[in-house]
Amino acid sequence: MHALLTCIALLSIAALASDQGNLSEEGKSAAHVYVFNRDDDRLRVSLFIDGSLVDSKEVSSENEAEIGTYYLDDGEHSFTITWWDEDTRKSYESSVTATVKYDMPVTLYTEKNDEPEKFYLTVLVRNENDRDLDVCLYIDDKFERCTNAKKSAMTEVGKIKLESGMHNISVRWKDPDTEIEYRKSRSVDLIGDDAVVIYAPKGVAIKKESSRSGDQKTAQEKSSQSSQSSLKKETDSTISSNKSENSSANTAPKTEVSALRTAKQTVERDAEGQNIITNDHMYIYVLIVALAVYLLFRS
């Protein structure tokens, strides 16, 4: 009988404690949050409820663990977990919205993110110039290394391990005579070990990189334009001079002929005038002689 009374007393105390706990969470429902880790590594998972951090816990690979029980107002709530993946060196998150009512289990899942595959890319340069060139290799615009490429030969610039996917491969070199830097690029979709050949053409400017080379190009263009303009002016001047000489040459004979004609006409007019004067004199002289004879016979 004593033992029975003792059991009843213990049960009463437990029920009272439970009632007190329920009174402290009155009007709220319990949300039991679980996380299933699908990744092949152990992950530390942080739990956010309605945007607020409430807990953090490690979860074994391909295993489920209870993060905790949380008392919330009845209705919809947002549950989010975040974690860091060492394989990809990135942070991830997963969210779910659930309606909480009475005792409500909520399960969230991490995703499996494997490390990206990597492959070897061998970069070769075919130097078509008649001299050695110092060529530098860039991967996705990041400098890798420089190598001396032998003249008229194929040279391996580098063998680089890269993640699968698209990559921009470029080599750059400087012309030893002009000090102008050139570049030639290729895009490669890497899906396995591969090799790419890039040509350094002889005497061909692929792309000028430095501002100095751009200035030289502008200066050369301006000089060329100036030379062409001067040549055009000289040509126009020569053509104009030739036209003037030809015009003078064509005009001179005409002028001389005109002058000769004028002179001839003048001489002819003068000769006619003299003939008229001479005839008048002869007529007067005849009249005088006739008058003298008439007077002589009359007397």
PDB file of C-alpha atoms in Angstrom:
ATOM      1  CA  MET A   1       0.000   0.000   0.000  1.00  0.00           C
ATOM      2  CA  HIS A   2       2.843   2.364   0.838  1.00  0.00           C
ATOM      3  CA  ALA A   3       4.498   1.585  -2.432  1.00  0.00           C
ATOM      4  CA  LEU A   4       1.254   2.304  -4.308  1.00  0.00           C
ATOM      5  CA  LEU A   5       0.895   5.644  -2.621  1.00  0.00           C
ATOM      6  CA  THR A   6       4.480   6.516  -3.489  1.00  0.00           C
ATOM      7  CA  CYS A   7       3.850   5.770  -7.185  1.00  0.00           C
ATOM      8  CA  ILE A   8       0.708   7.865  -7.205  1.00  0.00           C
ATOM      9  CA  ALA A   9       2.594  10.769  -5.648  1.00  0.00           C
ATOM     10  CA  LEU A  10       5.360  10.572  -8.251  1.00  0.00           C
ATOM     11  CA  LEU A  11       2.856  10.484 -11.099  1.00  0.00           C
ATOM     12  CA  SER A  12       1.059  13.479  -9.654  1.00  0.00           C
ATOM     13  CA  ILE A  13       4.299  15.459  -9.450  1.00  0.00           C
ATOM     14  CA  ALA A  14       5.164  14.583 -13.079  1.00  0.00           C
ATOM     15  CA  ALA A  15       1.689  15.568 -14.272  1.00  0.00           C
ATOM     16  CA  LEU A  16       1.922  18.844 -12.385  1.00  0.00           C
ATOM     17  CA  ALA A  17       5.286  19.620 -13.942  1.00  0.00           C
ATOM     18  CA  SER A  18       3.872  18.795 -17.358  1.00  0.00           C
ATOM     19  CA  ASP A  19       0.871  21.053 -16.778  1.00  0.00           C
ATOM     20  CA  GLN A  20       3.185  23.872 -15.742  1.00  0.00           C
ATOM     21  CA  GLY A  21       5.245  23.348 -18.930  1.00  0.00           C
ATOM     22  CA  ASN A  22       2.104  23.414 -21.083  1.00  0.00           C
ATOM     23  CA  LEU A  23       0.946  26.579 -19.365  1.00  0.00           C
ATOM     24  CA  SER A  24       4.332  28.204 -20.213  1.00  0.00           C
ATOM     25  CA  GLU A  25       3.780  27.380 -23.933  1.00  0.00           C
ATOM     26  CA  GLU A  26       0.064  28.093 -23.900  1.00  0.00           C
ATOM     27  CA  GLY A  27      -1.286  29.016 -27.327  1.00  0.00           C
ATOM     28  CA  LYS A  28       1.783  27.631 -29.140  1.00  0.00           C
ATOM     29  CA  SER A  29       2.455  24.432 -31.074  1.00  0.00           C
ATOM     30  CA  ALA A  30       5.572  22.279 -31.103  1.00  0.00           C
ATOM     31  CA  ALA A  31       7.677  22.001 -34.295  1.00  0.00           C
ATOM     32  CA  HIS A  32      10.112  19.081 -34.299  1.00  0.00           C
ATOM     33  CA  VAL A  33      12.845  19.916 -36.851  1.00  0.00           C
ATOM     34  CA  TYR A  34      14.937  17.167 -38.469  1.00  0.00           C
ATOM     35  CA  VAL A  35      17.753  17.348 -41.019  1.00  0.00           C
ATOM     36  CA  PHE A  36      18.766  14.581 -43.399  1.00  0.00           C
ATOM     37  CA  ASN A  37      22.328  14.910 -44.689  1.00  0.00           C
ATOM     38  CA  ARG A  38      22.583  13.577 -48.265  1.00  0.00           C
ATOM     39  CA  ASP A  39      26.210  14.621 -48.707  1.00  0.00           C
ATOM     40  CA  ASP A  40      29.096  12.169 -48.412  1.00  0.00           C
ATOM     41  CA  ASP A  41      30.764  14.375 -45.780  1.00  0.00           C
ATOM     42  CA  ARG A  42      29.811  15.308 -42.235  1.00  0.00           C
ATOM     43  CA  LEU A  43      28.231  18.777 -42.250  1.00  0.00           C
ATOM     44  CA  ARG A  44      27.561  21.442 -39.649  1.00  0.00           C
ATOM     45  CA  VAL A  45      24.031  22.694 -40.266  1.00  0.00           C
ATOM     46  CA  SER A  46      22.582  25.985 -39.000  1.00  0.00           C
ATOM     47  CA  LEU A  47      18.800  26.327 -38.560  1.00  0.00           C
ATOM     48  CA  PHE A  48      16.877  29.561 -39.156  1.00  0.00           C
ATOM     49  CA  ILE A  49      13.177  29.941 -38.289  1.00  0.00           C
ATOM     50  CA  ASP A  50      11.436  32.922 -39.855  1.00  0.00           C
ATOM     51  CA  GLY A  51      14.857  34.364 -40.718  1.00  0.00           C
ATOM     52  CA  SER A  52      16.317  34.112 -37.191  1.00  0.00           C
ATOM     53  CA  LEU A  53      19.139  31.761 -36.247  1.00  0.00           C
ATOM     54  CA  VAL A  54      17.921  29.358 -33.563  1.00  0.00           C
ATOM     55  CA  ASP A  55      20.377  26.444 -33.539  1.00  0.00           C
ATOM     56  CA  SER A  56      23.408  24.743 -35.101  1.00  0.00           C
ATOM     57  CA  LYS A  57      24.351  21.083 -35.125  1.00  0.00           C
ATOM     58  CA  GLU A  58      26.615  18.585 -36.891  1.00  0.00           C
ATOM     59  CA  VAL A  59      24.937  15.880 -38.948  1.00  0.00           C
ATOM     60  CA  SER A  60      26.710  12.715 -40.064  1.00  0.00           C
ATOM     61  CA  SER A  61      27.012  11.740 -43.720  1.00  0.00           C
ATOM     62  CA  GLU A  62      23.847  10.184 -45.179  1.00  0.00           C
ATOM     63  CA  ASN A  63      22.155  10.299 -41.793  1.00  0.00           C
ATOM     64  CA  GLU A  64      19.177  12.048 -40.163  1.00  0.00           C
ATOM     65  CA  ALA A  65      19.360  14.014 -36.916  1.00  0.00           C
ATOM     66  CA  GLU A  66      16.904  16.052 -34.873  1.00  0.00           C
ATOM     67  CA  ILE A  67      17.990  19.641 -34.577  1.00  0.00           C
ATOM     68  CA  GLY A  68      15.459  20.425 -31.818  1.00  0.00           C
ATOM     69  CA  THR A  69      11.835  21.117 -30.787  1.00  0.00           C
ATOM     70  CA  TYR A  70      10.581  24.688 -31.029  1.00  0.00           C
ATOM     71  CA  TYR A  71       7.279  26.170 -29.834  1.00  0.00           C
ATOM     72  CA  LEU A  72       5.745  28.492 -32.369  1.00  0.00           C
ATOM     73  CA  ASP A  73       2.499  30.325 -32.956  1.00  0.00           C
ATOM     74  CA  ASP A  74      -0.019  28.349 -34.949  1.00  0.00           C
ATOM     75  CA  GLY A  75       0.267  29.045 -38.672  1.00  0.00           C
ATOM     76  CA  GLU A  76       2.864  29.133 -41.440  1.00  0.00           C
ATOM     77  CA  HIS A  77       6.561  29.433 -40.627  1.00  0.00           C
ATOM     78  CA  SER A  78       9.725  29.439 -42.731  1.00  0.00           C
ATOM     79  CA  PHE A  79      12.472  26.915 -41.906  1.00  0.00           C
ATOM     80  CA  THR A  80      15.923  27.302 -43.504  1.00  0.00           C
ATOM     81  CA  ILE A  81      19.171  25.401 -43.092  1.00  0.00           C
ATOM     82  CA  THR A  82      22.598  26.528 -44.314  1.00  0.00           C
ATOM     83  CA  TRP A  83      25.914  24.664 -44.525  1.00  0.00           C
ATOM     84  CA  TRP A  84      29.455  24.947 -45.888  1.00  0.00           C
ATOM     85  CA  ASP A  85      30.764  22.320 -48.349  1.00  0.00           C
ATOM     86  CA  GLU A  86      34.519  21.778 -48.233  1.00  0.00           C
ATOM     87  CA  ASP A  87      34.562  20.005 -51.596  1.00  0.00           C
ATOM     88  CA  THR A  88      33.271  22.939 -53.568  1.00  0.00           C
ATOM     89  CA  ARG A  89      34.346  25.657 -51.114  1.00  0.00           C
ATOM     90  CA  LYS A  90      30.876  27.157 -51.275  1.00  0.00           C
ATOM     91  CA  SER A  91      27.952  27.848 -48.937  1.00  0.00           C
ATOM     92  CA  TYR A  92      24.502  26.350 -49.603  1.00  0.00           C
ATOM     93  CA  GLU A  93      21.016  26.628 -48.177  1.00  0.00           C
ATOM     94  CA  SER A  94      17.672  24.831 -48.303  1.00  0.00           C
ATOM     95  CA  SER A  95      14.269  26.149 -47.208  1.00  0.00           C
ATOM     96  CA  VAL A  96      10.760  24.902 -46.594  1.00  0.00           C
ATOM     97  CA  THR A  97       7.540  26.580 -45.466  1.00  0.00           C
ATOM     98  CA  ALA A  98       5.318  24.531 -43.123  1.00  0.00           C
ATOM     99  CA  THR A  99       2.032  25.122 -41.281  1.00  0.00           C
ATOM    100  CA  VAL A 100       2.611  24.473 -37.593  1.00  0.00           C
ATOM    101  CA  LYS A 101      -0.367  23.040 -35.647  1.00  0.00           C
ATOM    102  CA  TYR A 102      -0.108  20.987 -32.454  1.00  0.00           C
ATOM    103  CA  ASP A 103       2.920  18.668 -32.712  1.00  0.00           C
ATOM    104  CA  MET A 104       4.373  19.138 -36.195  1.00  0.00           C
ATOM    105  CA  PRO A 105       7.488  17.368 -37.596  1.00  0.00           C
ATOM    106  CA  VAL A 106       9.519  19.383 -40.134  1.00  0.00           C
ATOM    107  CA  THR A 107      12.276  17.693 -42.155  1.00  0.00           C
ATOM    108  CA  LEU A 108      14.898  19.498 -44.254  1.00  0.00           C
ATOM    109  CA  TYR A 109      17.570  18.001 -46.529  1.00  0.00           C
ATOM    110  CA  THR A 110      21.110  18.940 -47.470  1.00  0.00           C
ATOM    111  CA  GLU A 111      22.225  18.349 -51.072  1.00  0.00           C
ATOM    112  CA  LYS A 112      25.176  16.340 -52.280  1.00  0.00           C
ATOM    113  CA  ASN A 113      27.767  18.560 -53.974  1.00  0.00           C
ATOM    114  CA  ASP A 114      30.762  16.746 -55.363  1.00  0.00           C
ATOM    115  CA  GLU A 115      34.030  18.442 -56.148  1.00  0.00           C
ATOM    116  CA  PRO A 116      34.084  19.497 -59.850  1.00  0.00           C
ATOM    117  CA  GLU A 117      36.058  17.219 -62.122  1.00  0.00           C
ATOM    118  CA  LYS A 118      39.446  18.479 -63.200  1.00  0.00           C
ATOM    119  CA  PHE A 119      41.386  17.670 -66.360  1.00  0.00           C
ATOM    120  CA  TYR A 120      44.789  18.481 -67.823  1.00  0.00           C
ATOM    121  CA  LEU A 121      45.002  20.986 -70.675  1.00  0.00           C
ATOM    122  CA  THR A 122      48.270  21.127 -72.621  1.00  0.00           C
ATOM    123  CA  VAL A 123      48.914  24.445 -74.384  1.00  0.00           C
ATOM    124  CA  LEU A 124      51.271  24.442 -77.385  1.00  0.00           C
ATOM    125  CA  VAL A 125      52.531  27.458 -79.360  1.00  0.00           C
ATOM    126  CA  ARG A 126      53.588  27.246 -83.001  1.00  0.00           C
ATOM    127  CA  ASN A 127      56.110  30.062 -83.527  1.00  0.00           C
ATOM    128  CA  GLU A 128      56.117  30.896 -87.243  1.00  0.00           C
ATOM    129  CA  ASN A 129      58.621  33.737 -86.851  1.00  0.00           C
ATOM    130  CA  ASP A 130      62.280  33.459 -87.839  1.00  0.00           C
ATOM    131  CA  ARG A 131      63.397  34.279 -84.291  1.00  0.00           C
ATOM    132  CA  ASP A 132      62.687  33.011 -80.764  1.00  0.00           C
ATOM    133  CA  LEU A 133      59.852  34.636 -78.830  1.00  0.00           C
ATOM    134  CA  ASP A 134      59.174  34.948 -75.114  1.00  0.00           C
ATOM    135  CA  VAL A 135      55.484  33.977 -74.872  1.00  0.00           C
ATOM    136  CA  CYS A 136      53.359  34.170 -71.721  1.00  0.00           C
ATOM    137  CA  LEU A 137      50.341  31.980 -70.974  1.00  0.00           C
ATOM    138  CA  TYR A 138      47.090  33.311 -69.472  1.00  0.00           C
ATOM    139  CA  ILE A 139      44.146  31.148 -68.344  1.00  0.00           C
ATOM    140  CA  ASP A 140      40.847  33.024 -67.949  1.00  0.00           C
ATOM    141  CA  ASP A 141      42.862  36.287 -68.002  1.00  0.00           C
ATOM    142  CA  LYS A 142      45.065  35.094 -65.121  1.00  0.00           C
ATOM    143  CA  PHE A 143      48.818  34.849 -65.630  1.00  0.00           C
ATOM    144  CA  GLU A 144      50.271  31.339 -65.466  1.00  0.00           C
ATOM    145  CA  ARG A 145      53.835  31.311 -66.800  1.00  0.00           C
ATOM    146  CA  CYS A 146      56.240  32.457 -69.542  1.00  0.00           C
ATOM    147  CA  THR A 147      58.257  30.253 -71.911  1.00  0.00           C
ATOM    148  CA  ASN A 148      60.794  30.780 -74.688  1.00  0.00           C
ATOM    149  CA  ALA A 149      59.198  29.578 -77.938  1.00  0.00           C
ATOM    150  CA  LYS A 150      61.805  28.460 -80.458  1.00  0.00           C
ATOM    151  CA  LYS A 151      61.641  29.932 -83.954  1.00  0.00           C
ATOM    152  CA  SER A 152      59.736  27.966 -86.611  1.00  0.00           C
ATOM    153  CA  ALA A 153      58.921  25.252 -84.083  1.00  0.00           C
ATOM    154  CA  MET A 154      56.234  23.920 -81.738  1.00  0.00           C
ATOM    155  CA  THR A 155      56.777  24.633 -78.034  1.00  0.00           C
ATOM    156  CA  GLU A 156      54.814  23.474 -74.981  1.00  0.00           C
ATOM    157  CA  VAL A 157      53.909  26.551 -72.950  1.00  0.00           C
ATOM    158  CA  GLY A 158      52.242  24.712 -70.080  1.00  0.00           C
ATOM    159  CA  LYS A 159      50.203  21.755 -68.855  1.00  0.00           C
ATOM    160  CA  ILE A 160      47.505  23.055 -66.531  1.00  0.00           C
ATOM    161  CA  LYS A 161      44.902  21.181 -64.451  1.00  0.00           C
ATOM    162  CA  LEU A 162      41.540  22.918 -64.800  1.00  0.00           C
ATOM    163  CA  GLU A 163      37.931  22.326 -63.823  1.00  0.00           C
ATOM    164  CA  SER A 164      35.660  21.043 -66.552  1.00  0.00           C
ATOM    165  CA  GLY A 165      33.798  23.682 -68.566  1.00  0.00           C
ATOM    166  CA  MET A 166      34.600  26.711 -70.732  1.00  0.00           C
ATOM    167  CA  HIS A 167      37.976  28.422 -70.393  1.00  0.00           C
ATOM    168  CA  ASN A 168      39.682  31.276 -72.259  1.00  0.00           C
ATOM    169  CA  ILE A 169      43.260  30.434 -73.250  1.00  0.00           C
ATOM    170  CA  SER A 170      45.569  33.183 -74.507  1.00  0.00           C
ATOM    171  CA  VAL A 171      49.265  33.659 -75.207  1.00  0.00           C
ATOM    172  CA  ARG A 172      50.993  37.028 -75.380  1.00  0.00           C
ATOM    173  CA  TRP A 173      54.354  38.050 -76.797  1.00  0.00           C
ATOM    174  CA  LYS A 174      56.270  41.244 -77.549  1.00  0.00           C
ATOM    175  CA  ASP A 175      57.829  42.040 -80.905  1.00  0.00           C
ATOM    176  CA  PRO A 176      61.564  42.572 -80.230  1.00  0.00           C
ATOM    177  CA  ASP A 177      61.845  45.232 -82.958  1.00  0.00           C
ATOM    178  CA  THR A 178      58.778  47.389 -82.341  1.00  0.00           C
ATOM    179  CA  GLU A 179      58.281  46.603 -78.623  1.00  0.00           C
ATOM    180  CA  ILE A 180      54.573  46.110 -79.400  1.00  0.00           C
ATOM    181  CA  GLU A 181      52.743  43.384 -77.442  1.00  0.00           C
ATOM    182  CA  TYR A 182      50.418  41.013 -79.274  1.00  0.00           C
ATOM    183  CA  ARG A 183      47.882  38.439 -78.106  1.00  0.00           C
ATOM    184  CA  LYS A 184      46.068  35.485 -79.595  1.00  0.00           C
ATOM    185  CA  SER A 185      43.245  33.679 -77.760  1.00  0.00           C
ATOM    186  CA  ARG A 186      41.092  30.575 -78.000  1.00  0.00           C
ATOM    187  CA  SER A 187      38.059  29.327 -76.060  1.00  0.00           C
ATOM    188  CA  VAL A 188      38.132  25.688 -74.930  1.00  0.00           C
ATOM    189  CA  ASP A 189      35.260  23.577 -73.561  1.00  0.00           C
ATOM    190  CA  LEU A 190      37.156  21.166 -71.338  1.00  0.00           C
ATOM    191  CA  ILE A 191      35.421  17.801 -70.859  1.00  0.00           C
ATOM    192  CA  GLY A 192      38.542  15.653 -70.524  1.00  0.00           C
ATOM    193  CA  ASP A 193      42.323  15.772 -70.892  1.00  0.00           C
ATOM    194  CA  ASP A 194      42.958  17.863 -73.991  1.00  0.00           C
ATOM    195  CA  ALA A 195      45.559  19.875 -75.908  1.00  0.00           C
ATOM    196  CA  VAL A 196      45.273  23.158 -77.792  1.00  0.00           C
ATOM    197  CA  VAL A 197      47.631  24.694 -80.362  1.00  0.00           C
ATOM    198  CA  ILE A 198      47.942  28.470 -80.707  1.00  0.00           C
ATOM    199  CA  TYR A 199      49.819  30.023 -83.633  1.00  0.00           C
ATOM    200  CA  ALA A 200      52.115  33.050 -83.445  1.00  0.00           C
ATOM    201  CA  PRO A 201      52.036  34.197 -87.098  1.00  0.00           C
ATOM    202  CA  LYS A 202      55.000  35.764 -88.849  1.00  0.00           C
ATOM    203  CA  GLY A 203      54.705  39.508 -89.290  1.00  0.00           C
ATOM    204  CA  VAL A 204      51.007  39.659 -88.358  1.00  0.00           C
ATOM    205  CA  ALA A 205      49.712  41.842 -85.538  1.00  0.00           C
ATOM    206  CA  ILE A 206      46.953  39.857 -83.832  1.00  0.00           C
ATOM    207  CA  LYS A 207      45.960  42.358 -81.142  1.00  0.00           C
ATOM    208  CA  LYS A 208      47.775  45.320 -79.642  1.00  0.00           C
ATOM    209  CA  GLU A 209      47.520  45.228 -75.876  1.00  0.00           C
ATOM    210  CA  SER A 210      49.356  48.262 -74.518  1.00  0.00           C
ATOM    211  CA  SER A 211      48.239  51.853 -74.784  1.00  0.00           C
ATOM    212  CA  ARG A 212      51.669  52.612 -76.185  1.00  0.00           C
ATOM    213  CA  SER A 213      51.063  50.286 -79.111  1.00  0.00           C
ATOM    214  CA  GLY A 214      47.668  51.898 -79.626  1.00  0.00           C
ATOM    215  CA  ASP A 215      49.346  55.315 -79.701  1.00  0.00           C
ATOM    216  CA  GLN A 216      51.896  54.053 -82.203  1.00  0.00           C
ATOM    217  CA  LYS A 217      49.117  52.697 -84.383  1.00  0.00           C
ATOM    218  CA  THR A 218      47.313  56.045 -84.247  1.00  0.00           C
ATOM    219  CA  ALA A 219      50.540  57.893 -85.050  1.00  0.00           C
ATOM    220  CA  GLN A 220      51.227  55.582 -87.971  1.00  0.00           C
ATOM    221  CA  GLU A 221      47.707  56.059 -89.281  1.00  0.00           C
ATOM    222  CA  LYS A 222      47.993  59.834 -88.929  1.00  0.00           C
ATOM    223  CA  SER A 223      51.399  59.794 -90.643  1.00  0.00           C
ATOM    224  CA  SER A 224      49.995  57.670 -93.455  1.00  0.00           C
ATOM    225  CA  GLN A 225      47.015  59.992 -93.841  1.00  0.00           C
ATOM    226  CA  SER A 226      49.321  63.035 -93.806  1.00  0.00           C
ATOM    227  CA  SER A 227      51.580  61.472 -96.455  1.00  0.00           C
ATOM    228  CA  GLN A 228      48.584  60.621 -98.596  1.00  0.00           C
ATOM    229  CA  SER A 229      47.260  64.191 -98.203  1.00  0.00           C
ATOM    230  CA  SER A 230      50.657  65.693 -99.141  1.00  0.00           C
ATOM    231  CA  LEU A 231      50.965  63.351-102.100  1.00  0.00           C
ATOM    232  CA  LYS A 232      47.483  64.317-103.232  1.00  0.00           C
ATOM    233  CA  LYS A 233      48.293  68.032-102.941  1.00  0.00           C
ATOM    234  CA  GLU A 234      51.538  67.583-104.901  1.00  0.00           C
ATOM    235  CA  THR A 235      49.698  65.582-107.536  1.00  0.00           C
ATOM    236  CA  ASP A 236      46.963  68.206-107.796  1.00  0.00           C
ATOM    237  CA  SER A 237      49.600  70.951-108.020  1.00  0.00           C
ATOM    238  CA  THR A 238      51.467  69.086-110.758  1.00  0.00           C
ATOM    239  CA  ILE A 239      48.273  68.479-112.701  1.00  0.00           C
ATOM    240  CA  SER A 240      47.306  72.160-112.346  1.00  0.00           C
ATOM    241  CA  SER A 241      50.784  73.263-113.476  1.00  0.00           C
ATOM    242  CA  ASN A 242      50.667  70.943-116.465  1.00  0.00           C
ATOM    243  CA  LYS A 243      47.239  72.249-117.371  1.00  0.00           C
ATOM    244  CA  SER A 244      48.515  75.830-117.113  1.00  0.00           C
ATOM    245  CA  GLU A 245      51.539  75.078-119.308  1.00  0.00           C
ATOM    246  CA  ASN A 246      49.394  73.267-121.819  1.00  0.00           C
ATOM    247  CA  SER A 247      46.967  76.168-121.830  1.00  0.00           C
ATOM    248  CA  SER A 248      49.823  78.656-122.324  1.00  0.00           C
ATOM    249  CA  ALA A 249      51.316  76.490-125.054  1.00  0.00           C
ATOM    250  CA  ASN A 250      47.970  76.236-126.777  1.00  0.00           C
ATOM    251  CA  THR A 251      47.312  79.967-126.398  1.00  0.00           C
ATOM    252  CA  ALA A 252      50.761  81.128-127.614  1.00  0.00           C
ATOM    253  CA  PRO A 253      50.397  79.972-131.219  1.00  0.00           C
ATOM    254  CA  LYS A 254      46.946  81.491-131.387  1.00  0.00           C
ATOM    255  CA  THR A 255      48.278  84.812-130.044  1.00  0.00           C
ATOM    256  CA  GLU A 256      51.171  84.821-132.505  1.00  0.00           C
ATOM    257  CA  VAL A 257      48.873  84.080-135.429  1.00  0.00           C
ATOM    258  CA  SER A 258      46.518  86.830-134.297  1.00  0.00           C
ATOM    259  CA  ALA A 259      49.399  89.297-133.984  1.00  0.00           C
ATOM    260  CA  LEU A 260      50.690  88.391-137.459  1.00  0.00           C
ATOM    261  CA  ARG A 261      47.261  88.840-138.931  1.00  0.00           C
ATOM    262  CA  THR A 262      46.896  92.237-137.254  1.00  0.00           C
ATOM    263  CA  ALA A 263      50.322  93.357-138.499  1.00  0.00           C
ATOM    264  CA  LYS A 264      49.544  92.187-142.044  1.00  0.00           C
ATOM    265  CA  GLN A 265      46.264  94.033-142.059  1.00  0.00           C
ATOM    266  CA  THR A 266      48.007  97.182-140.796  1.00  0.00           C
ATOM    267  CA  VAL A 267      50.637  96.959-143.535  1.00  0.00           C
ATOM    268  CA  GLU A 268      47.948  96.407-146.134  1.00  0.00           C
ATOM    269  CA  ARG A 269      46.015  99.428-144.897  1.00  0.00           C
ATOM    270  CA  ASP A 270      49.152 101.541-144.958  1.00  0.00           C
ATOM    271  CA  ALA A 271      49.953 100.382-148.499  1.00  0.00           C
ATOM    272  CA  GLU A 272      46.478 101.229-149.691  1.00  0.00           C
ATOM    273  CA  GLY A 273      46.724 104.658-148.054  1.00  0.00           C
ATOM    274  CA  GLN A 274      50.039 105.320-149.799  1.00  0.00           C
ATOM    275  CA  ASN A 275      48.561 104.232-153.132  1.00  0.00           C
ATOM    276  CA  ILE A 276      45.659 106.617-152.661  1.00  0.00           C
ATOM    277  CA  ILE A 277      47.980 109.515-151.802  1.00  0.00           C
ATOM    278  CA  THR A 278      50.227 108.747-154.799  1.00  0.00           C
ATOM    279  CA  ASN A 279      47.254 108.667-157.218  1.00  0.00           C
ATOM    280  CA  ASP A 280      45.979 111.990-155.840  1.00  0.00           C
ATOM    281  CA  HIS A 281      49.391 113.632-156.431  1.00  0.00           C
ATOM    282  CA  MET A 282      49.526 112.367-160.010  1.00  0.00           C
ATOM    283  CA  TYR A 283      46.053 113.719-160.733  1.00  0.00           C
ATOM    284  CA  ILE A 284      46.931 117.195-159.409  1.00  0.00           C
ATOM    285  CA  TYR A 285      50.195 117.196-161.408  1.00  0.00           C
ATOM    286  CA  VAL A 286      48.339 116.347-164.649  1.00  0.00           C
ATOM    287  CA  LEU A 287      45.846 119.136-164.010  1.00  0.00           C
ATOM    288  CA  ILE A 288      48.644 121.657-163.445  1.00  0.00           C
ATOM    289  CA  VAL A 289      50.443 120.596-166.693  1.00  0.00           C
ATOM    290  CA  ALA A 290      47.177 120.801-168.685  1.00  0.00           C
ATOM    291  CA  LEU A 291      46.420 124.241-167.258  1.00  0.00           C
ATOM    292  CA  ALA A 292      49.941 125.478-168.162  1.00  0.00           C
ATOM    293  CA  VAL A 293      49.599 124.223-171.792  1.00  0.00           C
ATOM    294  CA  TYR A 294      46.200 125.833-172.081  1.00  0.00           C
ATOM    295  CA  LEU A 295      47.471 129.198-170.908  1.00  0.00           C
ATOM    296  CA  LEU A 296      50.497 128.935-173.171  1.00  0.00           C
ATOM    297  CA  PHE A 297      48.483 128.355-176.364  1.00  0.00           C
ATOM    298  CA  ARG A 298      45.940 130.943-175.444  1.00  0.00           C
ATOM    299  CA  SER A 299      48.529 133.625-175.219  1.00  0.00           C
TER     300      SER A 299
END
